[in-house]
């Protein structure tokens, strides 16, 4: 069974638009005053989600006066799903291209999970466009490219995703999406797991499941290669932009020790926060707390005129 793309075009106080950037088309959900004098906030989802993961934050940030752009990352949901070019640096250039296509001189980039890896990478690959970075549920990527520093559960997940074909089939036809949403959430918190059917439908879109797996395969396979070493060298440079890093206190995938070295990679202002009662899927498990943290951070570094 192949899903219909209508599972991505969900109605709400926003508009859907396809935006050309970096040689591909991206599905972007826009909200808030689309005026050049308003700060732009780009929201990047995690795995196995798509833009819908930000459904609580989009209207709240828009109501506060921000130009909000929640995009489906390359390979996910309504965006293009090319067979190649799954490097994290390419994702960062995708985001930079979307920011330019919006006519903005820069943006605050907010990422969760895998989208957080892209957000951490933005100061290295698009420094002039990255005004500030907020990362939810994802430590700095440099230590995670060294196997000895990857938490056991995350390492086991990466290993599982290296197997050809079987993970894709489990995403499309099996129960892998709800399993991951439950396993990575805080006990008893179904903020993300309640959307399992919708996220599974998005994985059934043609080539979506394969693209999602290829992102994780690149993270492992590129480590000893030239492209991986080049990426690691770039993101190991100090982040001078303001950074907000938020983790869930009950995150089973990436525990507190995974974030212990973040400060070593940031020379700009750094805020580190912990949200109680939340696991890995912070925007959905703790929507109000995340919104408050983002608005506070934005008020300090991207004030609405």
PDB file of C-alpha atoms in Angstrom:
ATOM      1  CA  UNK A   1       0.000   0.000   0.000  1.00  0.00           C
ATOM      2  CA  UNK A   2       1.303   3.437  -1.020  1.00  0.00           C
ATOM      3  CA  UNK A   3       0.156   6.485   0.916  1.00  0.00           C
ATOM      4  CA  UNK A   4      -1.470   9.525  -0.662  1.00  0.00           C
ATOM      5  CA  UNK A   5       0.451  12.794  -0.332  1.00  0.00           C
ATOM      6  CA  UNK A   6      -2.588  14.338   1.368  1.00  0.00           C
ATOM      7  CA  UNK A   7      -1.220  12.930   4.628  1.00  0.00           C
ATOM      8  CA  UNK A   8       1.362  15.735   4.439  1.00  0.00           C
ATOM      9  CA  UNK A   9      -0.934  18.632   3.462  1.00  0.00           C
ATOM     10  CA  UNK A  10      -2.671  18.917   6.797  1.00  0.00           C
ATOM     11  CA  UNK A  11      -4.889  21.977   7.347  1.00  0.00           C
ATOM     12  CA  UNK A  12      -4.236  24.554  10.029  1.00  0.00           C
ATOM     13  CA  UNK A  13      -3.276  28.196  10.607  1.00  0.00           C
ATOM     14  CA  UNK A  14      -0.522  27.954   8.027  1.00  0.00           C
ATOM     15  CA  UNK A  15       0.040  27.644   4.290  1.00  0.00           C
ATOM     16  CA  UNK A  16       1.753  24.917   2.288  1.00  0.00           C
ATOM     17  CA  UNK A  17       4.301  25.856  -0.328  1.00  0.00           C
ATOM     18  CA  UNK A  18       6.877  24.094  -2.496  1.00  0.00           C
ATOM     19  CA  UNK A  19      10.180  25.954  -2.520  1.00  0.00           C
ATOM     20  CA  UNK A  20      13.092  25.320  -4.885  1.00  0.00           C
ATOM     21  CA  UNK A  21      16.490  25.233  -3.195  1.00  0.00           C
ATOM     22  CA  UNK A  22      19.852  23.536  -3.733  1.00  0.00           C
ATOM     23  CA  UNK A  23      18.682  21.678  -6.831  1.00  0.00           C
ATOM     24  CA  UNK A  24      15.567  20.168  -5.202  1.00  0.00           C
ATOM     25  CA  UNK A  25      11.986  20.997  -4.217  1.00  0.00           C
ATOM     26  CA  UNK A  26      11.042  21.263  -0.552  1.00  0.00           C
ATOM     27  CA  UNK A  27       7.644  21.208   1.069  1.00  0.00           C
ATOM     28  CA  UNK A  28       7.558  24.086   3.546  1.00  0.00           C
ATOM     29  CA  UNK A  29       4.778  25.122   5.915  1.00  0.00           C
ATOM     30  CA  UNK A  30       4.675  28.890   6.405  1.00  0.00           C
ATOM     31  CA  UNK A  31       2.979  30.905   9.131  1.00  0.00           C
ATOM     32  CA  UNK A  32       3.204  34.328  10.700  1.00  0.00           C
ATOM     33  CA  UNK A  33       3.682  37.730   9.092  1.00  0.00           C
ATOM     34  CA  UNK A  34       5.536  37.221   5.820  1.00  0.00           C
ATOM     35  CA  UNK A  35       7.282  40.587   6.060  1.00  0.00           C
ATOM     36  CA  UNK A  36      10.999  41.210   5.521  1.00  0.00           C
ATOM     37  CA  UNK A  37      11.325  43.052   8.839  1.00  0.00           C
ATOM     38  CA  UNK A  38      10.239  40.010  10.890  1.00  0.00           C
ATOM     39  CA  UNK A  39      12.785  37.419  12.102  1.00  0.00           C
ATOM     40  CA  UNK A  40      12.633  34.053  10.328  1.00  0.00           C
ATOM     41  CA  UNK A  41      12.528  30.821  12.320  1.00  0.00           C
ATOM     42  CA  UNK A  42      13.173  27.583  10.412  1.00  0.00           C
ATOM     43  CA  UNK A  43      11.934  24.383  12.074  1.00  0.00           C
ATOM     44  CA  UNK A  44      13.559  21.032  11.188  1.00  0.00           C
ATOM     45  CA  UNK A  45      11.865  17.798  12.241  1.00  0.00           C
ATOM     46  CA  UNK A  46      13.412  14.569  13.473  1.00  0.00           C
ATOM     47  CA  UNK A  47      13.025  10.897  12.547  1.00  0.00           C
ATOM     48  CA  UNK A  48      10.579   9.217  11.925  1.00  0.00           C
ATOM     49  CA  UNK A  49       8.517  12.400  11.630  1.00  0.00           C
ATOM     50  CA  UNK A  50       7.937  15.281   9.227  1.00  0.00           C
ATOM     51  CA  UNK A  51       6.910  18.942   9.631  1.00  0.00           C
ATOM     52  CA  UNK A  52       3.796  17.946  11.604  1.00  0.00           C
ATOM     53  CA  UNK A  53       6.016  17.370  14.651  1.00  0.00           C
ATOM     54  CA  UNK A  54       6.014  21.195  15.058  1.00  0.00           C
ATOM     55  CA  UNK A  55       2.217  21.580  14.911  1.00  0.00           C
ATOM     56  CA  UNK A  56       2.117  23.011  18.456  1.00  0.00           C
ATOM     57  CA  UNK A  57       4.964  25.497  17.997  1.00  0.00           C
ATOM     58  CA  UNK A  58       4.098  26.847  14.525  1.00  0.00           C
ATOM     59  CA  UNK A  59       1.041  28.913  15.531  1.00  0.00           C
ATOM     60  CA  UNK A  60       2.581  29.994  18.844  1.00  0.00           C
ATOM     61  CA  UNK A  61       5.723  31.361  17.182  1.00  0.00           C
ATOM     62  CA  UNK A  62       3.655  32.949  14.421  1.00  0.00           C
ATOM     63  CA  UNK A  63       1.373  34.639  16.953  1.00  0.00           C
ATOM     64  CA  UNK A  64       4.493  36.057  18.618  1.00  0.00           C
ATOM     65  CA  UNK A  65       5.346  37.810  15.341  1.00  0.00           C
ATOM     66  CA  UNK A  66       7.915  35.458  13.788  1.00  0.00           C
ATOM     67  CA  UNK A  67       8.008  34.297  10.168  1.00  0.00           C
ATOM     68  CA  UNK A  68       7.880  30.536  10.651  1.00  0.00           C
ATOM     69  CA  UNK A  69       9.035  28.001   8.056  1.00  0.00           C
ATOM     70  CA  UNK A  70       8.686  24.333   9.008  1.00  0.00           C
ATOM     71  CA  UNK A  71      10.229  22.279   6.225  1.00  0.00           C
ATOM     72  CA  UNK A  72      10.221  18.617   5.328  1.00  0.00           C
ATOM     73  CA  UNK A  73      13.856  17.601   5.107  1.00  0.00           C
ATOM     74  CA  UNK A  74      15.257  16.106   1.922  1.00  0.00           C
ATOM     75  CA  UNK A  75      13.847  12.585   1.510  1.00  0.00           C
ATOM     76  CA  UNK A  76      10.918  13.062   3.886  1.00  0.00           C
ATOM     77  CA  UNK A  77       7.175  13.516   3.340  1.00  0.00           C
ATOM     78  CA  UNK A  78       6.453  16.247   0.777  1.00  0.00           C
ATOM     79  CA  UNK A  79      10.027  17.127  -0.190  1.00  0.00           C
ATOM     80  CA  UNK A  80      12.077  15.613  -3.013  1.00  0.00           C
ATOM     81  CA  UNK A  81      13.526  12.151  -2.445  1.00  0.00           C
ATOM     82  CA  UNK A  82      16.590  11.824  -4.677  1.00  0.00           C
ATOM     83  CA  UNK A  83      18.430   8.486  -4.736  1.00  0.00           C
ATOM     84  CA  UNK A  84      21.729  10.104  -3.737  1.00  0.00           C
ATOM     85  CA  UNK A  85      23.139  13.116  -1.832  1.00  0.00           C
ATOM     86  CA  UNK A  86      22.173  12.157   1.703  1.00  0.00           C
ATOM     87  CA  UNK A  87      25.168  13.840   3.350  1.00  0.00           C
ATOM     88  CA  UNK A  88      24.435  16.073   6.328  1.00  0.00           C
ATOM     89  CA  UNK A  89      26.294  18.939   4.651  1.00  0.00           C
ATOM     90  CA  UNK A  90      23.804  18.738   1.772  1.00  0.00           C
ATOM     91  CA  UNK A  91      20.918  19.042   4.243  1.00  0.00           C
ATOM     92  CA  UNK A  92      22.502  22.183   5.681  1.00  0.00           C
ATOM     93  CA  UNK A  93      22.821  23.653   2.190  1.00  0.00           C
ATOM     94  CA  UNK A  94      19.158  22.747   1.577  1.00  0.00           C
ATOM     95  CA  UNK A  95      18.149  24.802   4.604  1.00  0.00           C
ATOM     96  CA  UNK A  96      20.375  27.670   3.516  1.00  0.00           C
ATOM     97  CA  UNK A  97      18.746  27.601   0.087  1.00  0.00           C
ATOM     98  CA  UNK A  98      15.244  27.705   1.589  1.00  0.00           C
ATOM     99  CA  UNK A  99      16.222  30.695   3.737  1.00  0.00           C
ATOM    100  CA  UNK A 100      17.486  32.525   0.648  1.00  0.00           C
ATOM    101  CA  UNK A 101      14.364  31.576  -1.328  1.00  0.00           C
ATOM    102  CA  UNK A 102      12.257  33.162   1.393  1.00  0.00           C
ATOM    103  CA  UNK A 103      14.145  36.398   0.735  1.00  0.00           C
ATOM    104  CA  UNK A 104      15.617  36.440   4.224  1.00  0.00           C
ATOM    105  CA  UNK A 105      19.100  37.627   5.145  1.00  0.00           C
ATOM    106  CA  UNK A 106      19.278  35.010   7.885  1.00  0.00           C
ATOM    107  CA  UNK A 107      17.285  32.858  10.256  1.00  0.00           C
ATOM    108  CA  UNK A 108      17.224  31.151  13.599  1.00  0.00           C
ATOM    109  CA  UNK A 109      17.433  27.428  12.834  1.00  0.00           C
ATOM    110  CA  UNK A 110      15.626  25.094  15.230  1.00  0.00           C
ATOM    111  CA  UNK A 111      16.135  21.343  14.855  1.00  0.00           C
ATOM    112  CA  UNK A 112      14.936  18.269  16.675  1.00  0.00           C
ATOM    113  CA  UNK A 113      16.619  14.855  16.549  1.00  0.00           C
ATOM    114  CA  UNK A 114      18.145  14.356  13.113  1.00  0.00           C
ATOM    115  CA  UNK A 115      17.011  17.892  12.288  1.00  0.00           C
ATOM    116  CA  UNK A 116      19.104  18.924  15.269  1.00  0.00           C
ATOM    117  CA  UNK A 117      22.186  17.477  13.594  1.00  0.00           C
ATOM    118  CA  UNK A 118      21.431  19.710  10.618  1.00  0.00           C
ATOM    119  CA  UNK A 119      20.889  22.711  12.900  1.00  0.00           C
ATOM    120  CA  UNK A 120      24.236  22.107  14.644  1.00  0.00           C
ATOM    121  CA  UNK A 121      25.837  21.988  11.169  1.00  0.00           C
ATOM    122  CA  UNK A 122      24.426  25.292   9.932  1.00  0.00           C
ATOM    123  CA  UNK A 123      27.087  27.588  11.458  1.00  0.00           C
ATOM    124  CA  UNK A 124      29.768  25.567   9.637  1.00  0.00           C
ATOM    125  CA  UNK A 125      28.092  25.484   6.223  1.00  0.00           C
ATOM    126  CA  UNK A 126      26.014  28.684   6.209  1.00  0.00           C
ATOM    127  CA  UNK A 127      27.544  30.977   8.858  1.00  0.00           C
ATOM    128  CA  UNK A 128      26.279  34.241   7.391  1.00  0.00           C
ATOM    129  CA  UNK A 129      22.680  32.966   7.290  1.00  0.00           C
ATOM    130  CA  UNK A 130      22.623  31.374  10.747  1.00  0.00           C
ATOM    131  CA  UNK A 131      21.673  33.951  13.354  1.00  0.00           C
ATOM    132  CA  UNK A 132      21.222  31.432  16.164  1.00  0.00           C
ATOM    133  CA  UNK A 133      20.672  27.711  16.672  1.00  0.00           C
ATOM    134  CA  UNK A 134      18.242  25.828  18.909  1.00  0.00           C
ATOM    135  CA  UNK A 135      18.627  22.050  19.168  1.00  0.00           C
ATOM    136  CA  UNK A 136      16.176  19.684  20.844  1.00  0.00           C
ATOM    137  CA  UNK A 137      17.077  16.132  21.833  1.00  0.00           C
ATOM    138  CA  UNK A 138      20.348  15.981  19.934  1.00  0.00           C
ATOM    139  CA  UNK A 139      23.922  16.540  21.112  1.00  0.00           C
ATOM    140  CA  UNK A 140      26.664  18.078  18.995  1.00  0.00           C
ATOM    141  CA  UNK A 141      27.392  15.714  16.075  1.00  0.00           C
ATOM    142  CA  UNK A 142      31.181  15.623  16.362  1.00  0.00           C
ATOM    143  CA  UNK A 143      31.354  13.185  19.316  1.00  0.00           C
ATOM    144  CA  UNK A 144      28.656  11.017  17.717  1.00  0.00           C
ATOM    145  CA  UNK A 145      30.920  10.414  14.714  1.00  0.00           C
ATOM    146  CA  UNK A 146      33.219   8.569  17.090  1.00  0.00           C
ATOM    147  CA  UNK A 147      31.667   5.179  17.853  1.00  0.00           C
ATOM    148  CA  UNK A 148      33.042   4.988  21.379  1.00  0.00           C
ATOM    149  CA  UNK A 149      31.005   8.055  22.346  1.00  0.00           C
ATOM    150  CA  UNK A 150      27.651   6.905  20.923  1.00  0.00           C
ATOM    151  CA  UNK A 151      25.202   5.697  23.615  1.00  0.00           C
ATOM    152  CA  UNK A 152      24.482   1.966  23.386  1.00  0.00           C
ATOM    153  CA  UNK A 153      20.843   2.306  22.394  1.00  0.00           C
ATOM    154  CA  UNK A 154      21.597   4.825  19.660  1.00  0.00           C
ATOM    155  CA  UNK A 155      24.459   2.666  18.408  1.00  0.00           C
ATOM    156  CA  UNK A 156      22.182  -0.380  18.256  1.00  0.00           C
ATOM    157  CA  UNK A 157      19.620   1.625  16.293  1.00  0.00           C
ATOM    158  CA  UNK A 158      22.249   2.797  13.806  1.00  0.00           C
ATOM    159  CA  UNK A 159      23.461  -0.778  13.395  1.00  0.00           C
ATOM    160  CA  UNK A 160      19.914  -1.982  12.731  1.00  0.00           C
ATOM    161  CA  UNK A 161      19.464   0.647  10.029  1.00  0.00           C
ATOM    162  CA  UNK A 162      22.581  -0.449   8.124  1.00  0.00           C
ATOM    163  CA  UNK A 163      20.880  -3.657   6.954  1.00  0.00           C
ATOM    164  CA  UNK A 164      19.528  -3.310   3.392  1.00  0.00           C
ATOM    165  CA  UNK A 165      15.776  -3.369   2.680  1.00  0.00           C
ATOM    166  CA  UNK A 166      14.475  -4.767   5.962  1.00  0.00           C
ATOM    167  CA  UNK A 167      14.268  -1.436   7.838  1.00  0.00           C
ATOM    168  CA  UNK A 168      12.479   0.157   4.877  1.00  0.00           C
ATOM    169  CA  UNK A 169       9.917  -2.621   4.832  1.00  0.00           C
ATOM    170  CA  UNK A 170       9.406  -2.338   8.587  1.00  0.00           C
ATOM    171  CA  UNK A 171       8.788   1.412   8.222  1.00  0.00           C
ATOM    172  CA  UNK A 172       6.277   0.995   5.395  1.00  0.00           C
ATOM    173  CA  UNK A 173       4.522  -2.270   6.162  1.00  0.00           C
ATOM    174  CA  UNK A 174       5.471  -3.188   9.709  1.00  0.00           C
ATOM    175  CA  UNK A 175       5.289  -1.566  13.095  1.00  0.00           C
ATOM    176  CA  UNK A 176       8.706   0.114  13.247  1.00  0.00           C
ATOM    177  CA  UNK A 177       7.365   3.682  13.359  1.00  0.00           C
ATOM    178  CA  UNK A 178       5.074   3.173  16.387  1.00  0.00           C
ATOM    179  CA  UNK A 179       7.744   1.015  18.047  1.00  0.00           C
ATOM    180  CA  UNK A 180      10.330   3.804  17.792  1.00  0.00           C
ATOM    181  CA  UNK A 181       7.899   6.506  18.866  1.00  0.00           C
ATOM    182  CA  UNK A 182       6.998   4.540  21.993  1.00  0.00           C
ATOM    183  CA  UNK A 183      10.513   3.311  22.765  1.00  0.00           C
ATOM    184  CA  UNK A 184      12.104   6.777  22.549  1.00  0.00           C
ATOM    185  CA  UNK A 185       9.368   8.590  24.488  1.00  0.00           C
ATOM    186  CA  UNK A 186       9.184   9.054  28.234  1.00  0.00           C
ATOM    187  CA  UNK A 187       7.122   6.333  29.960  1.00  0.00           C
ATOM    188  CA  UNK A 188       3.426   7.155  29.716  1.00  0.00           C
ATOM    189  CA  UNK A 189       3.915  10.123  27.387  1.00  0.00           C
ATOM    190  CA  UNK A 190       2.097   9.551  24.087  1.00  0.00           C
ATOM    191  CA  UNK A 191       2.545  13.020  22.585  1.00  0.00           C
ATOM    192  CA  UNK A 192       4.489  11.579  19.643  1.00  0.00           C
ATOM    193  CA  UNK A 193       3.203   7.991  19.697  1.00  0.00           C
ATOM    194  CA  UNK A 194      -0.370   9.212  19.186  1.00  0.00           C
ATOM    195  CA  UNK A 195       0.678  10.302  15.680  1.00  0.00           C
ATOM    196  CA  UNK A 196       2.169   6.937  14.691  1.00  0.00           C
ATOM    197  CA  UNK A 197      -0.422   6.208  12.000  1.00  0.00           C
ATOM    198  CA  UNK A 198       0.186   9.551  10.293  1.00  0.00           C
ATOM    199  CA  UNK A 199       3.969   9.187  10.396  1.00  0.00           C
ATOM    200  CA  UNK A 200       3.681   5.647   9.016  1.00  0.00           C
ATOM    201  CA  UNK A 201       1.561   6.976   6.153  1.00  0.00           C
ATOM    202  CA  UNK A 202       4.292   9.489   5.329  1.00  0.00           C
ATOM    203  CA  UNK A 203       6.879   6.680   5.270  1.00  0.00           C
ATOM    204  CA  UNK A 204       4.716   4.878   2.696  1.00  0.00           C
ATOM    205  CA  UNK A 205       5.170   7.690   0.198  1.00  0.00           C
ATOM    206  CA  UNK A 206       7.355   6.521  -2.717  1.00  0.00           C
ATOM    207  CA  UNK A 207      11.064   6.396  -1.793  1.00  0.00           C
ATOM    208  CA  UNK A 208      10.500   8.031   1.640  1.00  0.00           C
ATOM    209  CA  UNK A 209      11.488   5.038   3.772  1.00  0.00           C
ATOM    210  CA  UNK A 210      14.592   4.366   1.680  1.00  0.00           C
ATOM    211  CA  UNK A 211      15.659   8.017   1.838  1.00  0.00           C
ATOM    212  CA  UNK A 212      15.233   8.067   5.609  1.00  0.00           C
ATOM    213  CA  UNK A 213      17.450   5.010   5.998  1.00  0.00           C
ATOM    214  CA  UNK A 214      20.081   6.362   3.618  1.00  0.00           C
ATOM    215  CA  UNK A 215      20.585   9.381   5.863  1.00  0.00           C
ATOM    216  CA  UNK A 216      21.526   7.107   8.757  1.00  0.00           C
ATOM    217  CA  UNK A 217      23.637   4.856   6.554  1.00  0.00           C
ATOM    218  CA  UNK A 218      25.639   7.855   5.430  1.00  0.00           C
ATOM    219  CA  UNK A 219      26.326   8.815   9.051  1.00  0.00           C
ATOM    220  CA  UNK A 220      28.012   5.434   9.599  1.00  0.00           C
ATOM    221  CA  UNK A 221      29.600   4.720   6.232  1.00  0.00           C
ATOM    222  CA  UNK A 222      31.066   8.193   5.748  1.00  0.00           C
ATOM    223  CA  UNK A 223      32.984   8.216   9.028  1.00  0.00           C
ATOM    224  CA  UNK A 224      36.225   6.829   7.521  1.00  0.00           C
ATOM    225  CA  UNK A 225      35.698   8.391   4.069  1.00  0.00           C
ATOM    226  CA  UNK A 226      36.858  11.733   2.736  1.00  0.00           C
ATOM    227  CA  UNK A 227      33.362  13.264   2.779  1.00  0.00           C
ATOM    228  CA  UNK A 228      32.830  12.164   6.366  1.00  0.00           C
ATOM    229  CA  UNK A 229      36.213  13.464   7.517  1.00  0.00           C
ATOM    230  CA  UNK A 230      35.583  16.756   5.735  1.00  0.00           C
ATOM    231  CA  UNK A 231      32.186  17.105   7.421  1.00  0.00           C
ATOM    232  CA  UNK A 232      33.612  16.250  10.840  1.00  0.00           C
ATOM    233  CA  UNK A 233      36.402  18.807  10.450  1.00  0.00           C
ATOM    234  CA  UNK A 234      33.896  21.505   9.483  1.00  0.00           C
ATOM    235  CA  UNK A 235      31.477  20.928  12.383  1.00  0.00           C
ATOM    236  CA  UNK A 236      34.333  20.612  14.873  1.00  0.00           C
ATOM    237  CA  UNK A 237      35.069  24.315  14.404  1.00  0.00           C
ATOM    238  CA  UNK A 238      33.687  26.403  17.291  1.00  0.00           C
ATOM    239  CA  UNK A 239      30.067  27.553  16.996  1.00  0.00           C
ATOM    240  CA  UNK A 240      30.072  31.306  17.524  1.00  0.00           C
ATOM    241  CA  UNK A 241      26.334  31.821  17.085  1.00  0.00           C
ATOM    242  CA  UNK A 242      24.044  31.701  20.141  1.00  0.00           C
ATOM    243  CA  UNK A 243      22.926  28.139  20.927  1.00  0.00           C
ATOM    244  CA  UNK A 244      20.034  26.691  22.915  1.00  0.00           C
ATOM    245  CA  UNK A 245      20.364  22.975  23.664  1.00  0.00           C
ATOM    246  CA  UNK A 246      17.392  21.180  25.232  1.00  0.00           C
ATOM    247  CA  UNK A 247      17.135  17.529  26.241  1.00  0.00           C
ATOM    248  CA  UNK A 248      14.383  15.427  27.737  1.00  0.00           C
ATOM    249  CA  UNK A 249      15.114  14.209  31.252  1.00  0.00           C
ATOM    250  CA  UNK A 250      13.696  10.774  30.387  1.00  0.00           C
ATOM    251  CA  UNK A 251      15.185  10.427  26.894  1.00  0.00           C
ATOM    252  CA  UNK A 252      15.931   6.691  26.485  1.00  0.00           C
ATOM    253  CA  UNK A 253      17.837   7.189  23.226  1.00  0.00           C
ATOM    254  CA  UNK A 254      20.287   9.938  24.168  1.00  0.00           C
ATOM    255  CA  UNK A 255      20.871  10.200  27.934  1.00  0.00           C
ATOM    256  CA  UNK A 256      22.491  13.115  29.734  1.00  0.00           C
ATOM    257  CA  UNK A 257      26.054  11.891  29.206  1.00  0.00           C
ATOM    258  CA  UNK A 258      25.583  12.160  25.419  1.00  0.00           C
ATOM    259  CA  UNK A 259      25.354  15.957  25.848  1.00  0.00           C
ATOM    260  CA  UNK A 260      28.328  16.283  28.186  1.00  0.00           C
ATOM    261  CA  UNK A 261      30.745  17.621  25.526  1.00  0.00           C
ATOM    262  CA  UNK A 262      28.443  20.132  23.818  1.00  0.00           C
ATOM    263  CA  UNK A 263      30.013  23.126  25.535  1.00  0.00           C
ATOM    264  CA  UNK A 264      33.419  22.217  24.078  1.00  0.00           C
ATOM    265  CA  UNK A 265      32.136  23.091  20.599  1.00  0.00           C
ATOM    266  CA  UNK A 266      30.425  26.401  21.408  1.00  0.00           C
ATOM    267  CA  UNK A 267      32.207  29.701  21.992  1.00  0.00           C
ATOM    268  CA  UNK A 268      29.088  31.843  21.600  1.00  0.00           C
ATOM    269  CA  UNK A 269      26.339  32.169  24.208  1.00  0.00           C
ATOM    270  CA  UNK A 270      25.123  28.698  25.225  1.00  0.00           C
ATOM    271  CA  UNK A 271      21.949  27.808  27.109  1.00  0.00           C
ATOM    272  CA  UNK A 272      21.431  24.193  28.206  1.00  0.00           C
ATOM    273  CA  UNK A 273      18.036  23.163  29.508  1.00  0.00           C
ATOM    274  CA  UNK A 274      16.407  19.920  30.689  1.00  0.00           C
ATOM    275  CA  UNK A 275      12.670  19.255  30.365  1.00  0.00           C
ATOM    276  CA  UNK A 276      11.181  16.926  32.949  1.00  0.00           C
ATOM    277  CA  UNK A 277       8.593  14.346  31.892  1.00  0.00           C
ATOM    278  CA  UNK A 278       9.830  14.242  28.310  1.00  0.00           C
ATOM    279  CA  UNK A 279      11.780  11.711  26.304  1.00  0.00           C
ATOM    280  CA  UNK A 280      13.336  12.188  22.884  1.00  0.00           C
ATOM    281  CA  UNK A 281      10.375  13.784  21.054  1.00  0.00           C
ATOM    282  CA  UNK A 282      10.389  17.090  22.910  1.00  0.00           C
ATOM    283  CA  UNK A 283       8.205  19.220  20.557  1.00  0.00           C
ATOM    284  CA  UNK A 284       5.365  16.704  20.920  1.00  0.00           C
ATOM    285  CA  UNK A 285       5.937  15.340  24.413  1.00  0.00           C
ATOM    286  CA  UNK A 286       6.400  18.747  26.057  1.00  0.00           C
ATOM    287  CA  UNK A 287       4.915  21.254  23.600  1.00  0.00           C
ATOM    288  CA  UNK A 288       4.250  24.076  26.052  1.00  0.00           C
ATOM    289  CA  UNK A 289       7.680  23.846  27.693  1.00  0.00           C
ATOM    290  CA  UNK A 290       9.392  23.799  24.289  1.00  0.00           C
ATOM    291  CA  UNK A 291       7.383  26.780  23.059  1.00  0.00           C
ATOM    292  CA  UNK A 292       8.264  28.778  26.179  1.00  0.00           C
ATOM    293  CA  UNK A 293      11.967  27.930  25.870  1.00  0.00           C
ATOM    294  CA  UNK A 294      12.021  28.897  22.197  1.00  0.00           C
ATOM    295  CA  UNK A 295      10.196  32.172  22.744  1.00  0.00           C
ATOM    296  CA  UNK A 296      12.566  33.086  25.570  1.00  0.00           C
ATOM    297  CA  UNK A 297      15.605  32.263  23.421  1.00  0.00           C
ATOM    298  CA  UNK A 298      14.211  34.101  20.404  1.00  0.00           C
ATOM    299  CA  UNK A 299      13.418  37.111  22.547  1.00  0.00           C
ATOM    300  CA  UNK A 300      17.084  37.329  23.486  1.00  0.00           C
ATOM    301  CA  UNK A 301      18.601  36.740  20.045  1.00  0.00           C
ATOM    302  CA  UNK A 302      15.914  37.515  17.406  1.00  0.00           C
ATOM    303  CA  UNK A 303      13.588  40.072  18.916  1.00  0.00           C
ATOM    304  CA  UNK A 304      10.446  40.979  16.955  1.00  0.00           C
ATOM    305  CA  UNK A 305      10.560  44.699  16.083  1.00  0.00           C
TER     306      UNK A 305
END
